[in-house]
CSV table of C-alpha atoms in Angstrom, one decimal:
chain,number,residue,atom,x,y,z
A,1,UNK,CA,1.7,10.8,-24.8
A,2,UNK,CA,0.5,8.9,-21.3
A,3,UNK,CA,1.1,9.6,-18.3
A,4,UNK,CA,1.2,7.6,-15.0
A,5,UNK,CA,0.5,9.7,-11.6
A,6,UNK,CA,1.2,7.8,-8.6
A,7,UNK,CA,0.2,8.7,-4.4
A,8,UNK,CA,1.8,6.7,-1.6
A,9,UNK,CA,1.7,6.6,2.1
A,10,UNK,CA,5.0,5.1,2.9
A,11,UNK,CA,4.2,4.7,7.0
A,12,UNK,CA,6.5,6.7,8.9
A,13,UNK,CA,9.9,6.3,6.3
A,14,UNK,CA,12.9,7.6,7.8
A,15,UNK,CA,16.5,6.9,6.9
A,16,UNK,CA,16.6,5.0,10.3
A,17,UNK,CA,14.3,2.5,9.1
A,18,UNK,CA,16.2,2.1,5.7
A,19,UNK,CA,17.8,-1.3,7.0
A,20,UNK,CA,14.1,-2.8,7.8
A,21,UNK,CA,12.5,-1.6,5.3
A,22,UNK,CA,12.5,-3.5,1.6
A,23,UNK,CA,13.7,0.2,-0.1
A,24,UNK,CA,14.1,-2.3,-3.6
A,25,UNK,CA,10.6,-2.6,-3.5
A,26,UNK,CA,9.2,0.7,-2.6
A,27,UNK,CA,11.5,1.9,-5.7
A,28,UNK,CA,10.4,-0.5,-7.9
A,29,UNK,CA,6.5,1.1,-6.5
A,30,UNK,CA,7.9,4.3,-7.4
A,31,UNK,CA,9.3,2.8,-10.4
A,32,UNK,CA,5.6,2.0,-11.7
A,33,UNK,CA,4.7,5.8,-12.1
A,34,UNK,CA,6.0,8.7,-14.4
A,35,UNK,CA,5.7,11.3,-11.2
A,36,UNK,CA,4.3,10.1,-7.6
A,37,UNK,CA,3.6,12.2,-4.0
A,38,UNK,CA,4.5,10.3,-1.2
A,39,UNK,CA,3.5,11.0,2.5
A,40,UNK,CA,4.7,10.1,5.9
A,41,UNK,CA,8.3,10.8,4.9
A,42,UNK,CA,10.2,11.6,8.1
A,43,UNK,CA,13.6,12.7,9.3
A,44,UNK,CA,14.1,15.6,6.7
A,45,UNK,CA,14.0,12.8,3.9
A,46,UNK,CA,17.2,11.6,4.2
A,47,UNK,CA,16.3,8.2,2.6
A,48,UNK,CA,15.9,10.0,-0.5
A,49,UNK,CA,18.9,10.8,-1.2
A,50,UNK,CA,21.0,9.6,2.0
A,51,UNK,CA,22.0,11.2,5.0
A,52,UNK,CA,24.8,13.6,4.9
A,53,UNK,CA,28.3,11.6,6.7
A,54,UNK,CA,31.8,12.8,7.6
A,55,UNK,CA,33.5,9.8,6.2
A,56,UNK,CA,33.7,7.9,3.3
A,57,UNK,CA,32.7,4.7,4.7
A,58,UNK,CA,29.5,6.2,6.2
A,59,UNK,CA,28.4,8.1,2.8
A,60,UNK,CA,28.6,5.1,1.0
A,61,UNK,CA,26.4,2.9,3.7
A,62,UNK,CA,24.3,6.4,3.4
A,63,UNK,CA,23.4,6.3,-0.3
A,64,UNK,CA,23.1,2.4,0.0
A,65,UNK,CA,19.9,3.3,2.3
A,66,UNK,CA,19.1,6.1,0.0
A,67,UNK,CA,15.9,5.9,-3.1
A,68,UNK,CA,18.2,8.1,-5.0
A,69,UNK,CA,20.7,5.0,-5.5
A,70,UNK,CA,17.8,2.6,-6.3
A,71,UNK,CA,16.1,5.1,-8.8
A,72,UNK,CA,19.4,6.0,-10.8
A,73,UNK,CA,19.9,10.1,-12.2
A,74,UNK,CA,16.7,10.1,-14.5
A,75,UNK,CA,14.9,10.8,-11.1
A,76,UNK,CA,14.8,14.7,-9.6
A,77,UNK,CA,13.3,14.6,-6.6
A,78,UNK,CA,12.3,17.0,-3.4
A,79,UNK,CA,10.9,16.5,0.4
A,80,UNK,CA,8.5,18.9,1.8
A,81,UNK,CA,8.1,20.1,5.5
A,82,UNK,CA,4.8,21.0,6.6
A,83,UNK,CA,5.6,21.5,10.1
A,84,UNK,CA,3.8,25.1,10.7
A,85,UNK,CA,4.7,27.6,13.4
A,86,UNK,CA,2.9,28.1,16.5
A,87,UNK,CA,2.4,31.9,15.9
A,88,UNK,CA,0.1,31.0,12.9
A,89,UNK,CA,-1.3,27.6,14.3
A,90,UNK,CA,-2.0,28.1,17.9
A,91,UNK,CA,-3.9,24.7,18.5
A,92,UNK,CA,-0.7,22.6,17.4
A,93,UNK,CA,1.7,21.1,19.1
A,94,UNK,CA,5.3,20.6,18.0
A,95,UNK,CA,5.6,17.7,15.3
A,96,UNK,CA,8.7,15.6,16.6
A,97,UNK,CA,8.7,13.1,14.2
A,98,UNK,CA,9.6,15.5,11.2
A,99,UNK,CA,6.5,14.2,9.0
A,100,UNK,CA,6.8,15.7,5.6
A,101,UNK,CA,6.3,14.8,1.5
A,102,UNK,CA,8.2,14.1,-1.0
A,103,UNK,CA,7.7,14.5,-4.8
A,104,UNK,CA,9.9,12.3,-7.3
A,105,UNK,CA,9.4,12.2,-10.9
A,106,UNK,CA,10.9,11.8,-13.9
A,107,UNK,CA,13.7,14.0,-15.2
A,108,UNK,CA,12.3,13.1,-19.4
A,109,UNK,CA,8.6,13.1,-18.6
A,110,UNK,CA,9.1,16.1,-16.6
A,111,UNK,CA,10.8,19.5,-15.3
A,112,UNK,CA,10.5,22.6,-12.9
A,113,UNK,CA,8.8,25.2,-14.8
A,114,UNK,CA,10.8,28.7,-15.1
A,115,UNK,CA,9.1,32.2,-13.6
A,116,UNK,CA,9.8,35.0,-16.1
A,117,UNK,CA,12.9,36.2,-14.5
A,118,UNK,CA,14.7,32.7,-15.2
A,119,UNK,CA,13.5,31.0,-11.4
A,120,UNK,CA,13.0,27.7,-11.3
A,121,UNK,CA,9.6,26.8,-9.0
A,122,UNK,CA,10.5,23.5,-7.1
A,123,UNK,CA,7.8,22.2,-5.3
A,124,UNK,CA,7.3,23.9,-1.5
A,125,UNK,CA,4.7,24.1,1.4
A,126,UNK,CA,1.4,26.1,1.0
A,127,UNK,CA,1.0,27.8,3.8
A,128,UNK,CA,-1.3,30.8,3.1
A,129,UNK,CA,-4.5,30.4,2.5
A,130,UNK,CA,-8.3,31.6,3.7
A,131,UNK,CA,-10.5,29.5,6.4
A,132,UNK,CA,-13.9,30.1,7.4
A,133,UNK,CA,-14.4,29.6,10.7
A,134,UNK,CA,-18.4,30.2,10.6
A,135,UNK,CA,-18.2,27.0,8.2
A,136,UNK,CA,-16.1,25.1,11.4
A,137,UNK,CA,-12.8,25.3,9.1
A,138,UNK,CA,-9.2,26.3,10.6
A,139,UNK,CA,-5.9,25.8,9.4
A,140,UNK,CA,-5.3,22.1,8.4
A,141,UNK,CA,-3.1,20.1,10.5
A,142,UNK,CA,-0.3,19.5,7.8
A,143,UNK,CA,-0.7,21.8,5.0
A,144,UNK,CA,0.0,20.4,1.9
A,145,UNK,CA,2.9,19.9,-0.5
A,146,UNK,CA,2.4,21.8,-3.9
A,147,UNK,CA,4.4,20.4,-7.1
A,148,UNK,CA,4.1,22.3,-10.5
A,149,UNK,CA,5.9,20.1,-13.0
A,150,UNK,CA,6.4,21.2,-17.1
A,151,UNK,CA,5.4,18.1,-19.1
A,152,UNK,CA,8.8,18.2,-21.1
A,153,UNK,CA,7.1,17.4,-24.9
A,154,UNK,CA,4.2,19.8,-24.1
A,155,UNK,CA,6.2,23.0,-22.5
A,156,UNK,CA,2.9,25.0,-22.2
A,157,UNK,CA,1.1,22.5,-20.1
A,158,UNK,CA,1.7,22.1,-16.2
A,159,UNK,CA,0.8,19.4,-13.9
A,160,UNK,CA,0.2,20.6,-10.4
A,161,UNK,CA,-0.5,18.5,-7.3
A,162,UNK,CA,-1.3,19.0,-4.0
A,163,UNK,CA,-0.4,16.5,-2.1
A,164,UNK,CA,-2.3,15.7,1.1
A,165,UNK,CA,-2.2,13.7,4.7
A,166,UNK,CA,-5.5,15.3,6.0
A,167,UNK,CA,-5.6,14.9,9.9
A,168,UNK,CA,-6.9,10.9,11.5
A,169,UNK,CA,-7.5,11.8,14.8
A,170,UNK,CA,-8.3,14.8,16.8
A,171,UNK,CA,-4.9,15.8,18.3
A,172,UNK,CA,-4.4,15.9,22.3
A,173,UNK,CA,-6.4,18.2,24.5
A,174,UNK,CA,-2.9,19.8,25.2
A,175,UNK,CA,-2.4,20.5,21.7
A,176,UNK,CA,-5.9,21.4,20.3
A,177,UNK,CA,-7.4,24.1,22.0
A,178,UNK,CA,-10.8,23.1,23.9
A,179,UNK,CA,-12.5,25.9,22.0
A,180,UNK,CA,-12.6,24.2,18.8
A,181,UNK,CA,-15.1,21.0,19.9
A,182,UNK,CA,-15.1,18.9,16.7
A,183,UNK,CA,-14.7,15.4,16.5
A,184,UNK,CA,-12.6,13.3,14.4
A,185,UNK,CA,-14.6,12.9,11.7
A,186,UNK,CA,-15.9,16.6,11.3
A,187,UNK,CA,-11.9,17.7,11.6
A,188,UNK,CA,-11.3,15.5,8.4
A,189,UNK,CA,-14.3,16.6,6.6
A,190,UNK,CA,-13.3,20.3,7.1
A,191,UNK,CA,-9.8,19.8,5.9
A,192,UNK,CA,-11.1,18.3,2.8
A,193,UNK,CA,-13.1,20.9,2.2
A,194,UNK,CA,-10.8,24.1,2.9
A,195,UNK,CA,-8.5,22.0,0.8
A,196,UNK,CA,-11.3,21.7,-2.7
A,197,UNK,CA,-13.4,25.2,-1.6
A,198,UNK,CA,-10.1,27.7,-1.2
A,199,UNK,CA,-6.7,25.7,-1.7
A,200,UNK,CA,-8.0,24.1,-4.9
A,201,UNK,CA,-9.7,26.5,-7.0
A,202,UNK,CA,-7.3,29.3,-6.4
A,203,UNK,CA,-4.3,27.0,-7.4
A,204,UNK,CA,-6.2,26.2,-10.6
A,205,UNK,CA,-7.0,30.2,-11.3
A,206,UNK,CA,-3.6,31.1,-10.7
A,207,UNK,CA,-1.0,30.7,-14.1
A,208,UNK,CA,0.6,34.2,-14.9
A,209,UNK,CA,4.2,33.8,-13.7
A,210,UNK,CA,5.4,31.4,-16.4
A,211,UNK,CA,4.8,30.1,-20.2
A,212,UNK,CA,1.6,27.7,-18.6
A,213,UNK,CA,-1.2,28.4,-20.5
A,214,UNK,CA,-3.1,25.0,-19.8
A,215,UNK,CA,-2.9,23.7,-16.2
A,216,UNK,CA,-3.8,20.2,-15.3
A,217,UNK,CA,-4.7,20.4,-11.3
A,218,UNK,CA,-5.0,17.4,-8.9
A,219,UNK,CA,-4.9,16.6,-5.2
A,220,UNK,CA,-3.7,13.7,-4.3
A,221,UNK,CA,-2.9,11.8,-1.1
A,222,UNK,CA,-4.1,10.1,2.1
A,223,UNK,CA,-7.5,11.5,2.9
A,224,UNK,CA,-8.7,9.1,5.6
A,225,UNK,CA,-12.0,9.9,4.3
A,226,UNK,CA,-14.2,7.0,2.5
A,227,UNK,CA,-16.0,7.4,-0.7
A,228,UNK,CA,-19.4,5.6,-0.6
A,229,UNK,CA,-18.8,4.3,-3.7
A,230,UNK,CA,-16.0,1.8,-1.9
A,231,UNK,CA,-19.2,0.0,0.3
A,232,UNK,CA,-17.7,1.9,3.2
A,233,UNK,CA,-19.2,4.1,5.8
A,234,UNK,CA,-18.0,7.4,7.6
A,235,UNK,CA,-16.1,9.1,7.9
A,236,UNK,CA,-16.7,10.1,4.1
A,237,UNK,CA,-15.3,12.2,1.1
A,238,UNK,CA,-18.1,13.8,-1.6
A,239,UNK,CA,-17.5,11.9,-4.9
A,240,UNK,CA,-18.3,15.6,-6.7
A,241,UNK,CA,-18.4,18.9,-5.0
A,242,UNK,CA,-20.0,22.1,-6.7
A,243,UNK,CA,-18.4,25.3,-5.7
A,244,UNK,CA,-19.3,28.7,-7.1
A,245,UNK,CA,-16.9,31.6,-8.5
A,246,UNK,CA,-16.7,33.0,-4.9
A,247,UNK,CA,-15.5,29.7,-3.3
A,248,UNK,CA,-18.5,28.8,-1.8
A,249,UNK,CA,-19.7,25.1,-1.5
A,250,UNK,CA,-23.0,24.9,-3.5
A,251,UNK,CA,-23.4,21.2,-3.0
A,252,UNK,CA,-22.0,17.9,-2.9
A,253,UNK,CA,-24.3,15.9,-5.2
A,254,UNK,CA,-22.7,17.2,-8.5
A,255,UNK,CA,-26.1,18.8,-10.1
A,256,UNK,CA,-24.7,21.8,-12.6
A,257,UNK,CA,-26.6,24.4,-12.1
A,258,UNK,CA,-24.8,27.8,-14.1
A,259,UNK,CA,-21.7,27.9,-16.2
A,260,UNK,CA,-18.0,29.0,-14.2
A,261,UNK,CA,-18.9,26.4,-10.9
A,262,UNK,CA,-16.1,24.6,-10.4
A,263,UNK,CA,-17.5,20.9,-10.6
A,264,UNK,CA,-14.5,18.8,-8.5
A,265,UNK,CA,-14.2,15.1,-8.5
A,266,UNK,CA,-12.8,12.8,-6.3
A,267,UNK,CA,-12.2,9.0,-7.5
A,268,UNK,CA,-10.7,5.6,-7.1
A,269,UNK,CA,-13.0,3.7,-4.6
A,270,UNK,CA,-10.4,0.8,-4.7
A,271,UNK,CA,-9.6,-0.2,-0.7
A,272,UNK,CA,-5.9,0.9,-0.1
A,273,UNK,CA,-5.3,0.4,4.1
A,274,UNK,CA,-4.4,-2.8,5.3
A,275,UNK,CA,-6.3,-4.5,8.1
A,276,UNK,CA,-4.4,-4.2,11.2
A,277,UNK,CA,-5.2,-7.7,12.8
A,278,UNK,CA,-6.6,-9.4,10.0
A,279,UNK,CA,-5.1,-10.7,6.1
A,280,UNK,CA,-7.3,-7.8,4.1
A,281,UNK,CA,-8.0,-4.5,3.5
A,282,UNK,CA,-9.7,-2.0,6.0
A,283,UNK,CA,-10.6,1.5,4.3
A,284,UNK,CA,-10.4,3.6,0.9
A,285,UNK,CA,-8.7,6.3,2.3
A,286,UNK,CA,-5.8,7.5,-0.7
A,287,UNK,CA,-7.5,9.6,-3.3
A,288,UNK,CA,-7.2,11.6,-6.5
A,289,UNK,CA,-9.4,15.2,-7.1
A,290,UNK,CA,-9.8,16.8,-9.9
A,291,UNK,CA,-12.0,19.0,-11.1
A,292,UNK,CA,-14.3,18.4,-14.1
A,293,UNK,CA,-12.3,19.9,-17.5
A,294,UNK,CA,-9.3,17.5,-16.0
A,295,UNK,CA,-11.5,14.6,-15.9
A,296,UNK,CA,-13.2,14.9,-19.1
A,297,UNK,CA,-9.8,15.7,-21.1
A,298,UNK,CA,-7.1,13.9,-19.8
A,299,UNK,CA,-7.9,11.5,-17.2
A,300,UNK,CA,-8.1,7.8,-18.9
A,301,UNK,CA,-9.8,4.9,-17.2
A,302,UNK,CA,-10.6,4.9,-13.7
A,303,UNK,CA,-7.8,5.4,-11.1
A,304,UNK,CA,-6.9,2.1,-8.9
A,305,UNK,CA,-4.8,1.0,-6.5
A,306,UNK,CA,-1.5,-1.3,-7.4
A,307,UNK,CA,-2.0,-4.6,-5.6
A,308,UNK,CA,1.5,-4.9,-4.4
A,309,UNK,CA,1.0,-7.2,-2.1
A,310,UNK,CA,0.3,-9.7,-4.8
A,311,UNK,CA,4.0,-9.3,-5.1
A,312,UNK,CA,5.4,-9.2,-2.0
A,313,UNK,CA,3.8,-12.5,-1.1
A,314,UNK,CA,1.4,-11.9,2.3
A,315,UNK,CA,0.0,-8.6,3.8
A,316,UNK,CA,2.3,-9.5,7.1
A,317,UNK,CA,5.6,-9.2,5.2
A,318,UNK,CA,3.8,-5.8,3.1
A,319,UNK,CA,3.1,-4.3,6.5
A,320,UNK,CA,6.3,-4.8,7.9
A,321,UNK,CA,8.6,-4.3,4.7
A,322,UNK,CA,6.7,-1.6,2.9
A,323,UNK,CA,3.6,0.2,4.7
A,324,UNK,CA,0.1,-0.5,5.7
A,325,UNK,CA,-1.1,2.0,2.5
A,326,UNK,CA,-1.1,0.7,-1.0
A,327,UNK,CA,0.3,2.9,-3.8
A,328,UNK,CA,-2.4,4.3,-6.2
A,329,UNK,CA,-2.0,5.2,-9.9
A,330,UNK,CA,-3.6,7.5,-12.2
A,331,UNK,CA,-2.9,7.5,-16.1
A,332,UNK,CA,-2.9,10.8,-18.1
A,333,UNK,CA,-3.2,11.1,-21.4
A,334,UNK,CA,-2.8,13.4,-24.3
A,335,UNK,CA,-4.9,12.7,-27.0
């Protein structure tokens, strides 16, 4: 059975901006995949499923603006907070703009898996998690969202993303302590690796509370990192990363060199960010990773972007109606 695994950065959607934005479209995006991660989501996701209102009248203009009525109930669905506490992240200011994720998928293709004890895992916020510092590495700016979904014909199997917005730009002096002197381009490249070195592996090793016996990993997300491959320059993301038993980066030109590396791959060089002053594209920033049993058994052809705005008629009306990312797919397959 296939599979279609979708990543979108949805600019900033809040249940506000339901009545500008073209919310028929984004769920007919949506629509296109089995199970997608979404980023930028803001104000506690209440477009998902509508904003909670005191009168009957305002629930219905509420759902109206919602995903949840444009999807229909084969759809489960959950948002994600990676806002992080300032006893824990020092360096960051508060997040007023309520930036999370959101994870929607498919209530026949898939389901929550079940601890031992009869606890269903919904998705939730990784927060704990080892850093090197001698490497340059702290604490990522948004940690990411972490989805283990059942595959409901194949109950022993698990997809798990990890769904990413690694940082753009260094944040203010006042909430970045002066300390940590890394540029822009360094801060990405360090979140991409604390997220493949530690975050990564140890997700992939860790399967003993449920029936899993196979899990599929993947991260997935907006990167704002480059693969070469695209024709683009830095900042950049390693198209293969070797990393050893003990979560230490080997290298980053794939060579194998002994048996139990963890060999991780990140792919679709397609250009997904839309020029901000001109009618193209500007970067390949939105990603898959995987590591290497993952992309020899189950990945099928090569991940791409879904040219959207071949439907919505110009990249004007896309950036204004929809976002200035384009959705990315990846099919899955069982053999």
């Amino acid at each position: 059975m296939s599979y279609k695994i979708g990543s979108f950065n949805v600019r900033n959607l809040s249940y506000s901006a339901g009545a500008s934005r073209d919310l028929d479209m984004i769920a007919d995006i949506i629509k296109e995949c089995d199970i997608i991660a979404l980023q930028e989501v803001l104000s506690e996701g209440k477009i998902l499923e509508g904003a909670t209102m005191n009168n009957a009248s305002g629930q219905a203009k509420a759902y109206e603006y919602s995903l949840r009525m444009r999807l229909g109930d084969n759809w489960d669905m959950c948002w994600l907070d990676p806002q992080t506490s300032s006893q824990w992240y020092p360096y960051l200011g508060e997040d007023t703009r309520g930036e999370g994720y959101a994870f929607l998928w498919r209530k026949d293709k898939f389901r929550c898996p079940v601890t031992m004890q009869g606890k269903e895992i919904r998705p939730r916020i990784i927060h704990q998690y080892k850093t090197d510092s001698s490497l340059g590495e702290m604490k990522l700016i948004r940690d990411p969202g972490y989805g283990r979904f059942q595959f409901v014909s194949l109950p022993n199997a698990e997809l798990r993303l990890l769904t990413t917005h690694i940082v753009y730009g260094k944040p203010s002096e006042g909430n970045l302590s002066k300390t940590l002197d890394f540029g822009a381009t360094v801060m990405r490249q360090n979140e991409f690796n604390v997220l493949a070195r530690n975050i990564y592996t140890s997700v992939c090793d860790d399967h003993n509370d449920s029936n899993c016996t196979v899990p599929y990993t993947i991260i997935l997300g907006d990167y704002n990192l480059n693969l070469i491959e695209s024709g683009l320059s830095s900042p950049l993301v390693p198209s293969v990363m070797v990393i050893d038993q003990n979560k230490k980066i080997l290298n980053t030109n794939g060579a194998k060199e002994e048996k139990g590396f963890y060999i991780v791959h990140t792919e679709q060089t397609d250009l997904t960010t839309v020029n901000q002053s001109a009618d193209d594209y500007a970067n390949n920033y939105d990603h898959f990773t995987y590591e290497e049993n993952v992309r020899a058994r189950v990945i099928q052809g090569i991940p791409r972007r879904i040219n959207m705005i071949e439907k919505i008629g110009d990249y004007k009306t896309y950036k204004e109606k929809i976002s200035d990312h384009l959705p990315i797919i990846l099919e899955f397959d069982f053999k």
